[in-house]
mmCIF file of C-alpha atoms in Angstrom:
data_model
loop_
_atom_site.group_PDB
_atom_site.id
_atom_site.type_symbol
_atom_site.label_atom_id
_atom_site.label_comp_id
_atom_site.label_asym_id
_atom_site.label_seq_id
_atom_site.Cartn_x
_atom_site.Cartn_y
_atom_site.Cartn_z
ATOM 1 C CA UNK U 1 -37.355 37.066 -92.848
ATOM 2 C CA UNK U 2 -37.680 33.315 -91.939
ATOM 3 C CA UNK U 3 -37.615 32.543 -88.397
ATOM 4 C CA UNK U 4 -35.417 30.134 -86.251
ATOM 5 C CA UNK U 5 -37.794 27.035 -87.251
ATOM 6 C CA UNK U 6 -38.333 27.615 -90.468
ATOM 7 C CA UNK U 7 -34.549 27.625 -91.169
ATOM 8 C CA UNK U 8 -33.801 24.600 -89.290
ATOM 9 C CA UNK U 9 -36.822 22.944 -91.104
ATOM 10 C CA UNK U 10 -34.953 23.987 -94.507
ATOM 11 C CA UNK U 11 -31.826 22.561 -93.376
ATOM 12 C CA UNK U 12 -33.640 19.240 -92.948
ATOM 13 C CA UNK U 13 -35.659 19.203 -96.231
ATOM 14 C CA UNK U 14 -32.911 20.779 -98.200
ATOM 15 C CA UNK U 15 -29.708 20.583 -99.190
ATOM 16 C CA UNK U 16 -27.628 23.841 -99.534
ATOM 17 C CA UNK U 17 -26.683 23.608 -103.353
ATOM 18 C CA UNK U 18 -30.797 22.672 -103.911
ATOM 19 C CA UNK U 19 -31.142 26.214 -102.183
ATOM 20 C CA UNK U 20 -28.749 27.999 -104.093
ATOM 21 C CA UNK U 21 -29.964 26.650 -107.576
ATOM 22 C CA UNK U 22 -33.543 27.256 -106.482
ATOM 23 C CA UNK U 23 -33.125 30.594 -105.582
ATOM 24 C CA UNK U 24 -31.161 31.269 -109.138
ATOM 25 C CA UNK U 25 -33.812 29.717 -110.585
ATOM 26 C CA UNK U 26 -35.969 32.227 -109.422
ATOM 27 C CA UNK U 27 -33.755 34.980 -110.688
ATOM 28 C CA UNK U 28 -33.609 32.767 -114.348
ATOM 29 C CA UNK U 29 -36.776 33.244 -114.502
ATOM 30 C CA UNK U 30 -37.143 36.596 -113.374
ATOM 31 C CA UNK U 31 -34.870 37.955 -115.951
ATOM 32 C CA UNK U 32 -36.935 35.569 -118.697
ATOM 33 C CA UNK U 33 -39.384 37.661 -117.924
ATOM 34 C CA UNK U 34 -37.849 40.619 -117.900
ATOM 35 C CA UNK U 35 -36.308 40.118 -120.970
ATOM 36 C CA UNK U 36 -39.491 38.963 -122.457
ATOM 37 C CA UNK U 37 -37.676 35.698 -124.021
ATOM 38 C CA UNK U 38 -38.944 33.667 -121.416
ATOM 39 C CA UNK U 39 -40.515 31.066 -124.339
ATOM 40 C CA UNK U 40 -37.554 31.427 -126.680
ATOM 41 C CA UNK U 41 -35.157 30.194 -123.915
ATOM 42 C CA UNK U 42 -37.617 27.347 -122.757
ATOM 43 C CA UNK U 43 -37.775 26.259 -126.394
ATOM 44 C CA UNK U 44 -33.949 26.484 -126.893
ATOM 45 C CA UNK U 45 -33.585 24.295 -123.673
ATOM 46 C CA UNK U 46 -36.327 21.638 -124.823
ATOM 47 C CA UNK U 47 -34.902 21.404 -128.231
ATOM 48 C CA UNK U 48 -31.568 20.895 -127.422
ATOM 49 C CA UNK U 49 -31.056 16.985 -127.261
ATOM 50 C CA UNK U 50 -27.765 17.028 -125.989
ATOM 51 C CA UNK U 51 -28.612 17.614 -122.544
ATOM 52 C CA UNK U 52 -31.469 15.512 -122.300
ATOM 53 C CA UNK U 53 -29.502 12.353 -123.969
ATOM 54 C CA UNK U 54 -26.984 12.904 -120.888
ATOM 55 C CA UNK U 55 -30.209 12.474 -118.530
ATOM 56 C CA UNK U 56 -31.511 9.713 -120.277
ATOM 57 C CA UNK U 57 -28.505 7.885 -120.932
ATOM 58 C CA UNK U 58 -27.692 7.910 -117.052
ATOM 59 C CA UNK U 59 -31.399 6.887 -115.773
ATOM 60 C CA UNK U 60 -31.146 3.680 -117.959
ATOM 61 C CA UNK U 61 -27.698 3.270 -116.564
ATOM 62 C CA UNK U 62 -28.516 3.430 -113.145
ATOM 63 C CA UNK U 63 -31.827 2.149 -113.211
ATOM 64 C CA UNK U 64 -30.510 -0.941 -114.845
ATOM 65 C CA UNK U 65 -27.916 -1.588 -112.854
ATOM 66 C CA UNK U 66 -30.139 -0.957 -109.569
ATOM 67 C CA UNK U 67 -32.665 -3.784 -111.167
ATOM 68 C CA UNK U 68 -29.225 -5.917 -111.940
ATOM 69 C CA UNK U 69 -28.615 -5.753 -108.079
ATOM 70 C CA UNK U 70 -31.709 -6.256 -106.828
ATOM 71 C CA UNK U 71 -31.857 -9.796 -108.641
ATOM 72 C CA UNK U 72 -33.087 -11.360 -105.216
ATOM 73 C CA UNK U 73 -36.536 -9.518 -105.702
ATOM 74 C CA UNK U 74 -39.112 -10.324 -108.436
ATOM 75 C CA UNK U 75 -41.403 -8.472 -110.478
ATOM 76 C CA UNK U 76 -42.814 -4.843 -108.809
ATOM 77 C CA UNK U 77 -40.561 -5.069 -105.833
ATOM 78 C CA UNK U 78 -37.542 -5.297 -107.994
ATOM 79 C CA UNK U 79 -38.676 -2.206 -110.158
ATOM 80 C CA UNK U 80 -39.963 -0.349 -107.305
ATOM 81 C CA UNK U 81 -36.200 -1.242 -105.902
ATOM 82 C CA UNK U 82 -34.534 0.184 -109.541
ATOM 83 C CA UNK U 83 -37.293 3.568 -109.114
ATOM 84 C CA UNK U 84 -36.177 4.022 -105.328
ATOM 85 C CA UNK U 85 -32.757 4.324 -106.776
ATOM 86 C CA UNK U 86 -33.110 6.112 -109.591
ATOM 87 C CA UNK U 87 -34.931 8.957 -107.798
ATOM 88 C CA UNK U 88 -32.279 9.195 -105.139
ATOM 89 C CA UNK U 89 -29.480 9.310 -107.711
ATOM 90 C CA UNK U 90 -31.054 12.074 -109.422
ATOM 91 C CA UNK U 91 -31.681 13.738 -106.818
ATOM 92 C CA UNK U 92 -27.967 13.109 -105.757
ATOM 93 C CA UNK U 93 -26.783 14.179 -109.151
ATOM 94 C CA UNK U 94 -29.351 17.111 -109.721
ATOM 95 C CA UNK U 95 -26.621 20.175 -108.937
ATOM 96 C CA UNK U 96 -24.806 19.086 -112.046
ATOM 97 C CA UNK U 97 -28.035 18.727 -114.411
ATOM 98 C CA UNK U 98 -28.676 22.206 -113.257
ATOM 99 C CA UNK U 99 -25.315 23.928 -114.120
ATOM 100 C CA UNK U 100 -26.088 22.537 -117.462
ATOM 101 C CA UNK U 101 -29.673 23.785 -118.002
ATOM 102 C CA UNK U 102 -28.635 27.234 -116.221
ATOM 103 C CA UNK U 103 -25.703 27.401 -118.482
ATOM 104 C CA UNK U 104 -27.912 26.895 -121.588
ATOM 105 C CA UNK U 105 -30.699 29.763 -120.498
ATOM 106 C CA UNK U 106 -27.831 32.178 -120.195
ATOM 107 C CA UNK U 107 -26.304 31.414 -123.294
ATOM 108 C CA UNK U 108 -29.482 32.771 -124.522
ATOM 109 C CA UNK U 109 -30.359 35.341 -122.619
ATOM 110 C CA UNK U 110 -26.502 37.277 -121.792
ATOM 111 C CA UNK U 111 -26.628 38.592 -124.931
ATOM 112 C CA UNK U 112 -30.033 40.171 -124.558
ATOM 113 C CA UNK U 113 -29.156 41.292 -121.304
ATOM 114 C CA UNK U 114 -25.897 42.700 -121.684
ATOM 115 C CA UNK U 115 -26.064 43.599 -125.742
ATOM 116 C CA UNK U 116 -22.900 45.404 -125.156
ATOM 117 C CA UNK U 117 -19.269 43.911 -123.867
ATOM 118 C CA UNK U 118 -16.692 44.636 -122.081
ATOM 119 C CA UNK U 119 -13.697 42.654 -123.666
ATOM 120 C CA UNK U 120 -11.271 45.580 -124.061
ATOM 121 C CA UNK U 121 -11.048 45.830 -120.527
ATOM 122 C CA UNK U 122 -9.824 42.239 -120.175
ATOM 123 C CA UNK U 123 -7.485 42.945 -123.047
ATOM 124 C CA UNK U 124 -6.213 46.554 -121.087
ATOM 125 C CA UNK U 125 -5.423 43.933 -118.040
ATOM 126 C CA UNK U 126 -3.793 41.348 -119.490
ATOM 127 C CA UNK U 127 -1.660 44.363 -121.669
ATOM 128 C CA UNK U 128 -0.528 46.008 -118.083
ATOM 129 C CA UNK U 129 0.496 42.757 -116.723
ATOM 130 C CA UNK U 130 1.958 40.688 -119.553
ATOM 131 C CA UNK U 131 2.486 43.711 -122.210
ATOM 132 C CA UNK U 132 1.270 41.019 -124.591
ATOM 133 C CA UNK U 133 -1.682 39.478 -125.950
ATOM 134 C CA UNK U 134 -1.662 35.796 -124.126
ATOM 135 C CA UNK U 135 -3.146 34.086 -126.579
ATOM 136 C CA UNK U 136 -1.381 35.435 -129.420
ATOM 137 C CA UNK U 137 1.844 34.897 -128.083
ATOM 138 C CA UNK U 138 1.201 31.438 -127.233
ATOM 139 C CA UNK U 139 0.098 30.741 -130.552
ATOM 140 C CA UNK U 140 3.062 32.145 -132.130
ATOM 141 C CA UNK U 141 5.900 30.538 -129.979
ATOM 142 C CA UNK U 142 4.430 26.828 -128.845
ATOM 143 C CA UNK U 143 1.753 26.482 -131.502
ATOM 144 C CA UNK U 144 1.728 23.326 -133.805
ATOM 145 C CA UNK U 145 -0.946 20.903 -134.872
ATOM 146 C CA UNK U 146 0.428 18.241 -132.460
ATOM 147 C CA UNK U 147 -0.272 21.380 -129.460
ATOM 148 C CA UNK U 148 -3.769 22.004 -130.824
ATOM 149 C CA UNK U 149 -4.278 18.094 -130.473
ATOM 150 C CA UNK U 150 -3.195 17.998 -126.987
ATOM 151 C CA UNK U 151 -4.298 21.262 -126.075
ATOM 152 C CA UNK U 152 -7.982 20.427 -127.401
ATOM 153 C CA UNK U 153 -8.042 17.210 -125.624
ATOM 154 C CA UNK U 154 -7.180 19.038 -122.077
ATOM 155 C CA UNK U 155 -9.600 21.561 -122.487
ATOM 156 C CA UNK U 156 -12.867 19.103 -122.891
ATOM 157 C CA UNK U 157 -11.647 17.081 -120.534
ATOM 158 C CA UNK U 158 -13.901 20.041 -118.555
ATOM 159 C CA UNK U 159 -16.498 18.051 -119.651
ATOM 160 C CA UNK U 160 -16.081 14.635 -118.362
ATOM 161 C CA UNK U 161 -13.667 15.405 -115.147
ATOM 162 C CA UNK U 162 -16.123 16.254 -112.861
ATOM 163 C CA UNK U 163 -19.167 13.787 -113.386
ATOM 164 C CA UNK U 164 -16.714 11.096 -113.357
ATOM 165 C CA UNK U 165 -14.992 12.181 -109.752
ATOM 166 C CA UNK U 166 -18.600 12.798 -108.342
ATOM 167 C CA UNK U 167 -19.542 9.625 -109.662
ATOM 168 C CA UNK U 168 -16.391 7.533 -108.026
ATOM 169 C CA UNK U 169 -17.097 9.396 -104.504
ATOM 170 C CA UNK U 170 -21.005 8.320 -104.677
ATOM 171 C CA UNK U 171 -20.472 4.944 -105.851
ATOM 172 C CA UNK U 172 -17.721 4.346 -103.130
ATOM 173 C CA UNK U 173 -20.438 5.751 -100.713
ATOM 174 C CA UNK U 174 -18.006 8.445 -99.305
ATOM 175 C CA UNK U 175 -20.993 11.023 -99.317
ATOM 176 C CA UNK U 176 -19.207 13.375 -96.905
ATOM 177 C CA UNK U 177 -16.575 14.241 -100.362
ATOM 178 C CA UNK U 178 -19.808 13.598 -102.412
ATOM 179 C CA UNK U 179 -21.522 16.247 -101.012
ATOM 180 C CA UNK U 180 -18.835 18.696 -100.399
ATOM 181 C CA UNK U 181 -18.165 18.299 -103.832
ATOM 182 C CA UNK U 182 -21.676 19.161 -105.264
ATOM 183 C CA UNK U 183 -21.777 22.144 -103.025
ATOM 184 C CA UNK U 184 -18.589 23.153 -104.173
ATOM 185 C CA UNK U 185 -19.978 23.115 -107.815
ATOM 186 C CA UNK U 186 -22.929 24.862 -107.397
ATOM 187 C CA UNK U 187 -21.133 27.883 -105.657
ATOM 188 C CA UNK U 188 -18.488 27.830 -108.267
ATOM 189 C CA UNK U 189 -21.487 27.845 -111.062
ATOM 190 C CA UNK U 190 -23.280 30.348 -109.069
ATOM 191 C CA UNK U 191 -20.078 32.926 -108.789
ATOM 192 C CA UNK U 192 -19.524 32.065 -112.533
ATOM 193 C CA UNK U 193 -22.730 33.088 -113.691
ATOM 194 C CA UNK U 194 -22.963 35.868 -111.850
ATOM 195 C CA UNK U 195 -19.322 36.856 -113.750
ATOM 196 C CA UNK U 196 -21.280 36.330 -116.859
ATOM 197 C CA UNK U 197 -24.183 38.736 -116.125
ATOM 198 C CA UNK U 198 -21.931 41.310 -114.543
ATOM 199 C CA UNK U 199 -18.591 41.485 -116.610
ATOM 200 C CA UNK U 200 -20.288 40.133 -120.528
ATOM 201 C CA UNK U 201 -17.578 39.224 -122.660
ATOM 202 C CA UNK U 202 -17.414 36.826 -125.234
ATOM 203 C CA UNK U 203 -13.582 35.962 -125.307
ATOM 204 C CA UNK U 204 -10.674 36.813 -127.881
ATOM 205 C CA UNK U 205 -11.458 34.286 -130.856
ATOM 206 C CA UNK U 206 -14.768 36.325 -131.474
ATOM 207 C CA UNK U 207 -13.593 40.072 -130.239
ATOM 208 C CA UNK U 208 -10.194 40.048 -131.461
ATOM 209 C CA UNK U 209 -11.104 38.266 -134.460
ATOM 210 C CA UNK U 210 -8.764 40.412 -136.595
ATOM 211 C CA UNK U 211 -5.877 39.386 -134.275
ATOM 212 C CA UNK U 212 -6.577 35.978 -135.640
ATOM 213 C CA UNK U 213 -6.728 35.273 -139.200
ATOM 214 C CA UNK U 214 -4.832 32.442 -138.970
ATOM 215 C CA UNK U 215 -7.597 29.342 -138.100
ATOM 216 C CA UNK U 216 -5.557 26.772 -135.207
ATOM 217 C CA UNK U 217 -4.985 23.382 -136.879
ATOM 218 C CA UNK U 218 -8.100 21.418 -136.163
ATOM 219 C CA UNK U 219 -10.197 24.340 -135.047
ATOM 220 C CA UNK U 220 -10.470 26.194 -138.072
ATOM 221 C CA UNK U 221 -11.339 23.972 -140.696
ATOM 222 C CA UNK U 222 -14.263 21.640 -138.952
ATOM 223 C CA UNK U 223 -12.521 20.162 -135.773
ATOM 224 C CA UNK U 224 -13.615 19.741 -132.563
ATOM 225 C CA UNK U 225 -12.904 23.131 -131.339
ATOM 226 C CA UNK U 226 -14.948 25.036 -133.896
ATOM 227 C CA UNK U 227 -17.669 22.600 -133.577
ATOM 228 C CA UNK U 228 -17.682 24.055 -129.689
ATOM 229 C CA UNK U 229 -16.924 27.584 -130.027
ATOM 230 C CA UNK U 230 -20.016 27.322 -133.121
ATOM 231 C CA UNK U 231 -22.461 25.679 -130.190
ATOM 232 C CA UNK U 232 -21.524 28.392 -127.996
ATOM 233 C CA UNK U 233 -21.926 31.142 -130.391
ATOM 234 C CA UNK U 234 -21.614 34.699 -128.887
ATOM 235 C CA UNK U 235 -22.704 34.074 -125.344
ATOM 236 C CA UNK U 236 -21.146 36.101 -122.556
ATOM 237 C CA UNK U 237 -19.209 33.288 -120.838
ATOM 238 C CA UNK U 238 -15.634 34.608 -120.607
ATOM 239 C CA UNK U 239 -15.403 35.935 -117.310
ATOM 240 C CA UNK U 240 -14.409 33.929 -115.076
ATOM 241 C CA UNK U 241 -13.191 31.173 -116.784
ATOM 242 C CA UNK U 242 -15.158 27.953 -115.278
ATOM 243 C CA UNK U 243 -13.296 25.603 -117.191
ATOM 244 C CA UNK U 244 -10.952 27.145 -114.806
ATOM 245 C CA UNK U 245 -12.852 27.011 -111.704
ATOM 246 C CA UNK U 246 -14.158 23.689 -112.022
ATOM 247 C CA UNK U 247 -11.102 21.828 -112.733
ATOM 248 C CA UNK U 248 -9.548 23.821 -109.299
ATOM 249 C CA UNK U 249 -12.573 22.605 -107.456
ATOM 250 C CA UNK U 250 -11.958 18.729 -108.746
ATOM 251 C CA UNK U 251 -7.897 19.236 -108.033
ATOM 252 C CA UNK U 252 -8.750 20.657 -104.703
ATOM 253 C CA UNK U 253 -11.132 18.144 -103.438
ATOM 254 C CA UNK U 254 -8.741 15.447 -105.124
ATOM 255 C CA UNK U 255 -6.198 16.548 -102.998
ATOM 256 C CA UNK U 256 -7.741 16.368 -99.740
ATOM 257 C CA UNK U 257 -9.734 13.305 -100.611
ATOM 258 C CA UNK U 258 -8.210 10.919 -103.542
ATOM 259 C CA UNK U 259 -4.432 11.560 -103.748
ATOM 260 C CA UNK U 260 -3.476 9.183 -106.760
ATOM 261 C CA UNK U 261 -6.573 10.815 -109.064
ATOM 262 C CA UNK U 262 -4.945 14.073 -108.022
ATOM 263 C CA UNK U 263 -1.650 13.336 -109.552
ATOM 264 C CA UNK U 264 -3.223 10.953 -112.429
ATOM 265 C CA UNK U 265 -5.415 14.457 -113.358
ATOM 266 C CA UNK U 266 -2.645 16.900 -112.567
ATOM 267 C CA UNK U 267 -1.173 17.073 -115.779
ATOM 268 C CA UNK U 268 -4.365 16.884 -117.682
ATOM 269 C CA UNK U 269 -5.314 19.823 -115.442
ATOM 270 C CA UNK U 270 -2.919 21.588 -116.060
ATOM 271 C CA UNK U 271 -2.688 21.366 -119.761
ATOM 272 C CA UNK U 272 -6.714 22.850 -119.484
ATOM 273 C CA UNK U 273 -5.088 26.147 -118.007
ATOM 274 C CA UNK U 274 -2.864 26.841 -121.103
ATOM 275 C CA UNK U 275 -5.400 25.858 -123.810
ATOM 276 C CA UNK U 276 -7.983 28.429 -122.486
ATOM 277 C CA UNK U 277 -5.857 31.094 -123.494
ATOM 278 C CA UNK U 278 -3.998 28.989 -126.301
ATOM 279 C CA UNK U 279 -7.007 28.048 -128.265
ATOM 280 C CA UNK U 280 -8.169 31.568 -127.876
ATOM 281 C CA UNK U 281 -11.294 31.655 -125.339
ATOM 282 C CA UNK U 282 -9.984 33.081 -122.507
ATOM 283 C CA UNK U 283 -8.064 36.082 -121.782
ATOM 284 C CA UNK U 284 -5.776 35.468 -119.116
ATOM 285 C CA UNK U 285 -7.521 37.809 -116.386
ATOM 286 C CA UNK U 286 -10.731 35.257 -117.160
ATOM 287 C CA UNK U 287 -8.040 32.038 -115.670
ATOM 288 C CA UNK U 288 -6.438 34.374 -112.927
ATOM 289 C CA UNK U 289 -10.623 34.843 -111.827
ATOM 290 C CA UNK U 290 -11.347 31.143 -112.327
ATOM 291 C CA UNK U 291 -8.442 30.672 -110.120
ATOM 292 C CA UNK U 292 -10.154 33.129 -107.484
ATOM 293 C CA UNK U 293 -13.620 31.411 -107.774
ATOM 294 C CA UNK U 294 -12.426 28.250 -107.250
ATOM 295 C CA UNK U 295 -10.680 29.455 -103.844
ATOM 296 C CA UNK U 296 -13.696 30.941 -102.492
ATOM 297 C CA UNK U 297 -15.614 28.151 -103.624
ATOM 298 C CA UNK U 298 -13.663 25.301 -101.692
ATOM 299 C CA UNK U 299 -13.202 27.719 -98.667
ATOM 300 C CA UNK U 300 -16.734 28.256 -98.485
ATOM 301 C CA UNK U 301 -18.041 24.710 -98.831
ATOM 302 C CA UNK U 302 -16.580 22.877 -95.686
ATOM 303 C CA UNK U 303 -17.957 26.008 -93.668
ATOM 304 C CA UNK U 304 -21.466 25.940 -95.279
ATOM 305 C CA UNK U 305 -21.719 22.111 -94.854
ATOM 306 C CA UNK U 306 -20.588 22.178 -91.386
ATOM 307 C CA UNK U 307 -23.669 24.662 -90.076
ATOM 308 C CA UNK U 308 -25.855 23.111 -92.957
ATOM 309 C CA UNK U 309 -25.542 19.649 -91.607
ATOM 310 C CA UNK U 310 -25.432 20.363 -87.883
ATOM 311 C CA UNK U 311 -29.277 20.753 -87.932
ATOM 312 C CA UNK U 312 -30.842 17.442 -86.091
ATOM 313 C CA UNK U 313 -33.239 15.776 -87.274
ATOM 314 C CA UNK U 314 -33.538 12.117 -89.023
ATOM 315 C CA UNK U 315 -33.443 13.935 -92.720
ATOM 316 C CA UNK U 316 -30.373 15.660 -91.897
ATOM 317 C CA UNK U 317 -28.892 13.322 -89.834
ATOM 318 C CA UNK U 318 -28.254 11.268 -93.541
ATOM 319 C CA UNK U 319 -26.520 14.164 -94.724
ATOM 320 C CA UNK U 320 -24.231 15.054 -92.246
ATOM 321 C CA UNK U 321 -20.277 15.114 -93.330
ATOM 322 C CA UNK U 322 -17.968 12.828 -91.763
ATOM 323 C CA UNK U 323 -19.937 9.865 -91.774
ATOM 324 C CA UNK U 324 -18.564 7.343 -94.663
ATOM 325 C CA UNK U 325 -22.067 5.050 -94.618
ATOM 326 C CA UNK U 326 -25.309 7.227 -93.375
ATOM 327 C CA UNK U 327 -28.180 5.575 -92.553
ATOM 328 C CA UNK U 328 -30.627 7.103 -95.095
ATOM 329 C CA UNK U 329 -27.575 6.015 -97.949
ATOM 330 C CA UNK U 330 -27.405 2.270 -96.902
ATOM 331 C CA UNK U 331 -30.106 1.110 -99.546
ATOM 332 C CA UNK U 332 -27.696 3.434 -102.047
ATOM 333 C CA UNK U 333 -24.398 2.143 -100.939
ATOM 334 C CA UNK U 334 -25.509 -1.521 -101.371
ATOM 335 C CA UNK U 335 -26.923 -0.990 -104.812
ATOM 336 C CA UNK U 336 -24.025 1.117 -106.240
ATOM 337 C CA UNK U 337 -21.110 -0.971 -104.766
#
C-alpha cells in the first residue's frame, strides 16, 4: 500500500489519466504474456502504420509551428525550443495515443481471451425492450443510399471530433478544460475496454449476418464502412458503444465549456447515435451502455481532478483546474496562440 507521502508525490509527478493508462498497460502486458500472444500483438502494433503516421504527422506539425513561433531565436536555441514544445504537447495528448494503442492491442487479444461471444444476450435485451432487431427495423424503414451516406459520415466523425475539440482547447490555453477532457476520455476508454473483456460481442453485422443478406449501399461493395469493418474484423468491441460514449463525453464538455461548438456538433452527434445501429455495428443496448459509460466518466472526472490537483508543489500547481494560464504552460500557450 502507498503511504500518504507516496500518494502526494505521485499526484505531483503524474496526471490521473497517465496513472490510469499505466495501470491498464500493466494489465495488458500481463494478458499478452498469459495468452502467449505478446509477440503477435506487438508485431501488429508495430506493423500498423496508421497510428504511427498520425503521431508522426502531429509531431512534424507541432515542431514546425513551434520553430516558426520561435523565429526570433537562432540555430540550436530555436531547435531546442521546438523540441521542448513538442515534448510537452506529446505528453498532453498521450491519453489519445494510449487509447489508440490499447484498442489495437485488444483488437487482437479479445478473440483469444474470449473466444465465445454473448451477442445473443444483447439481442434478447433488445427484443425484450423494443420487440425487434433495431438495425433491421431502421434499414427497412429509413434505409436509402442517401441515408447510408449520411449515417457513414456521422459515424466516422467519431475519429475527428475528440482530437479537434482537444486541440482547440489546448491551443486556446484553456488547460482546466483540456485536463478534464483528457481524463474523461481516459475513464471512458478504461470502462469501455473492460466492457469488451467482460461482455465480448462482435455486433449485428457479424453475429446476425443471416438477418442482413442485403448489403447497405456504399458498405457491402467496397465502400468506407466495408473497409472499416474489414479492418476491425471480429474484435469483441460492441459493448459498450464507445462511439456513443466518447461522443457524449465531447458533447457534455462542449455544453459546459464551448456552447457554440455544442450546437454545431449536436446534429452530427445525434446522427452518430443512430448510425451505430443503422450501420449494423451495435445493438441498442450497446448504445444505452455507451450513454451510461459517458455519464459515469463525466461524473468522476471533475471530482478526481479536483482531488488530484489539490496536492501542493510546483509540479502540481501548474495543473490545478481553474487556472487559464498555468505557470508551467506559459511557454506552451505562447507558442501555440
